[in-house]
Amino acid sequence: MLNRIKIDPNICEGKPTIRNIRITVDFVLKLLGDGYTADEIVKIYPELEKEDIYQAAKYGAWLASEKTIAIP
């Protein structure tokens, strides 16, 4: 279940966020892609919890499995 991922058109232009705290899922995924661990991310952003990071990754995986996007 992805109960920590919220989408509100009035927050961050409707991008998926973590618990409506104005940290977007794509930002967390970029940090993971840059090699940061969940422990490092929650240390830098103490308002996040490890479960937030895991759910962001699950959400990204779900999106990737649902949509095909051509990469030029």
PDB file of C-alpha atoms in Angstrom:
ATOM      1  CA  MET A   1       0.000   0.000   0.000  1.00  0.00           C
ATOM      2  CA  LEU A   2       1.257   3.481  -0.857  1.00  0.00           C
ATOM      3  CA  ASN A   3      -0.503   5.458   1.860  1.00  0.00           C
ATOM      4  CA  ARG A   4       2.336   7.987   2.239  1.00  0.00           C
ATOM      5  CA  ILE A   5       2.214   9.164  -1.371  1.00  0.00           C
ATOM      6  CA  LYS A   6      -0.206  12.064  -1.786  1.00  0.00           C
ATOM      7  CA  ILE A   7      -1.357  13.949  -4.849  1.00  0.00           C
ATOM      8  CA  ASP A   8      -2.975  17.318  -4.284  1.00  0.00           C
ATOM      9  CA  PRO A   9      -3.344  19.830  -7.133  1.00  0.00           C
ATOM     10  CA  ASN A  10      -2.661  22.630  -4.631  1.00  0.00           C
ATOM     11  CA  ILE A  11       0.676  21.218  -3.453  1.00  0.00           C
ATOM     12  CA  CYS A  12       3.791  21.152  -5.679  1.00  0.00           C
ATOM     13  CA  GLU A  13       1.693  21.665  -8.819  1.00  0.00           C
ATOM     14  CA  GLY A  14      -0.021  18.311  -8.327  1.00  0.00           C
ATOM     15  CA  LYS A  15       3.181  16.256  -8.341  1.00  0.00           C
ATOM     16  CA  PRO A  16       3.149  13.217  -6.055  1.00  0.00           C
ATOM     17  CA  THR A  17       4.564  14.184  -2.665  1.00  0.00           C
ATOM     18  CA  ILE A  18       5.534  12.408   0.510  1.00  0.00           C
ATOM     19  CA  ARG A  19       2.752  12.941   3.069  1.00  0.00           C
ATOM     20  CA  ASN A  20       2.020  16.426   1.632  1.00  0.00           C
ATOM     21  CA  ILE A  21       5.238  17.831   3.147  1.00  0.00           C
ATOM     22  CA  ARG A  22       6.348  19.391  -0.135  1.00  0.00           C
ATOM     23  CA  ILE A  23       9.050  16.860  -0.846  1.00  0.00           C
ATOM     24  CA  THR A  24       8.208  15.273  -4.169  1.00  0.00           C
ATOM     25  CA  VAL A  25       8.541  11.632  -5.066  1.00  0.00           C
ATOM     26  CA  ASP A  26      10.657  12.506  -8.091  1.00  0.00           C
ATOM     27  CA  PHE A  27      13.114  14.395  -5.859  1.00  0.00           C
ATOM     28  CA  VAL A  28      13.503  11.346  -3.605  1.00  0.00           C
ATOM     29  CA  LEU A  29      13.940   9.082  -6.640  1.00  0.00           C
ATOM     30  CA  LYS A  30      16.631  11.396  -8.017  1.00  0.00           C
ATOM     31  CA  LEU A  31      18.488  11.209  -4.704  1.00  0.00           C
ATOM     32  CA  LEU A  32      18.318   7.408  -4.817  1.00  0.00           C
ATOM     33  CA  GLY A  33      19.497   7.481  -8.421  1.00  0.00           C
ATOM     34  CA  ASP A  34      22.432   9.655  -7.396  1.00  0.00           C
ATOM     35  CA  GLY A  35      23.490   6.941  -4.976  1.00  0.00           C
ATOM     36  CA  TYR A  36      22.123   8.213  -1.672  1.00  0.00           C
ATOM     37  CA  THR A  37      20.864   5.526   0.697  1.00  0.00           C
ATOM     38  CA  ALA A  38      17.603   5.748   2.620  1.00  0.00           C
ATOM     39  CA  ASP A  39      19.629   6.328   5.797  1.00  0.00           C
ATOM     40  CA  GLU A  40      21.500   9.229   4.206  1.00  0.00           C
ATOM     41  CA  ILE A  41      18.314  10.805   2.866  1.00  0.00           C
ATOM     42  CA  VAL A  42      16.522  10.759   6.226  1.00  0.00           C
ATOM     43  CA  LYS A  43      19.623  12.200   7.868  1.00  0.00           C
ATOM     44  CA  ILE A  44      19.680  15.105   5.388  1.00  0.00           C
ATOM     45  CA  TYR A  45      15.875  15.516   5.442  1.00  0.00           C
ATOM     46  CA  PRO A  46      14.797  14.600   8.998  1.00  0.00           C
ATOM     47  CA  GLU A  47      11.142  15.250   8.187  1.00  0.00           C
ATOM     48  CA  LEU A  48      11.284  12.065   6.099  1.00  0.00           C
ATOM     49  CA  GLU A  49      11.193   8.522   7.427  1.00  0.00           C
ATOM     50  CA  LYS A  50      12.694   5.417   5.849  1.00  0.00           C
ATOM     51  CA  GLU A  51       9.229   4.146   4.961  1.00  0.00           C
ATOM     52  CA  ASP A  52       8.706   7.343   2.926  1.00  0.00           C
ATOM     53  CA  ILE A  53      11.787   6.499   0.873  1.00  0.00           C
ATOM     54  CA  TYR A  54      10.683   2.899   0.350  1.00  0.00           C
ATOM     55  CA  GLN A  55       7.210   3.969  -0.744  1.00  0.00           C
ATOM     56  CA  ALA A  56       8.651   6.533  -3.167  1.00  0.00           C
ATOM     57  CA  ALA A  57      10.710   3.741  -4.746  1.00  0.00           C
ATOM     58  CA  LYS A  58       7.654   1.459  -4.905  1.00  0.00           C
ATOM     59  CA  TYR A  59       5.625   4.245  -6.514  1.00  0.00           C
ATOM     60  CA  GLY A  60       8.353   4.808  -9.113  1.00  0.00           C
ATOM     61  CA  ALA A  61       8.480   1.084  -9.857  1.00  0.00           C
ATOM     62  CA  TRP A  62       4.703   0.985 -10.225  1.00  0.00           C
ATOM     63  CA  LEU A  63       4.752   3.914 -12.664  1.00  0.00           C
ATOM     64  CA  ALA A  64       7.528   2.318 -14.687  1.00  0.00           C
ATOM     65  CA  SER A  65       5.534  -0.896 -14.955  1.00  0.00           C
ATOM     66  CA  GLU A  66       2.364   0.914 -16.032  1.00  0.00           C
ATOM     67  CA  LYS A  67       3.672   3.288 -18.694  1.00  0.00           C
ATOM     68  CA  THR A  68       5.996   3.037 -21.633  1.00  0.00           C
ATOM     69  CA  ILE A  69       7.894   6.189 -22.464  1.00  0.00           C
ATOM     70  CA  ALA A  70      10.183   6.453 -25.465  1.00  0.00           C
ATOM     71  CA  ILE A  71      13.628   7.732 -24.541  1.00  0.00           C
ATOM     72  CA  PRO A  72      15.140   9.723 -27.417  1.00  0.00           C
TER      73      PRO A  72
END
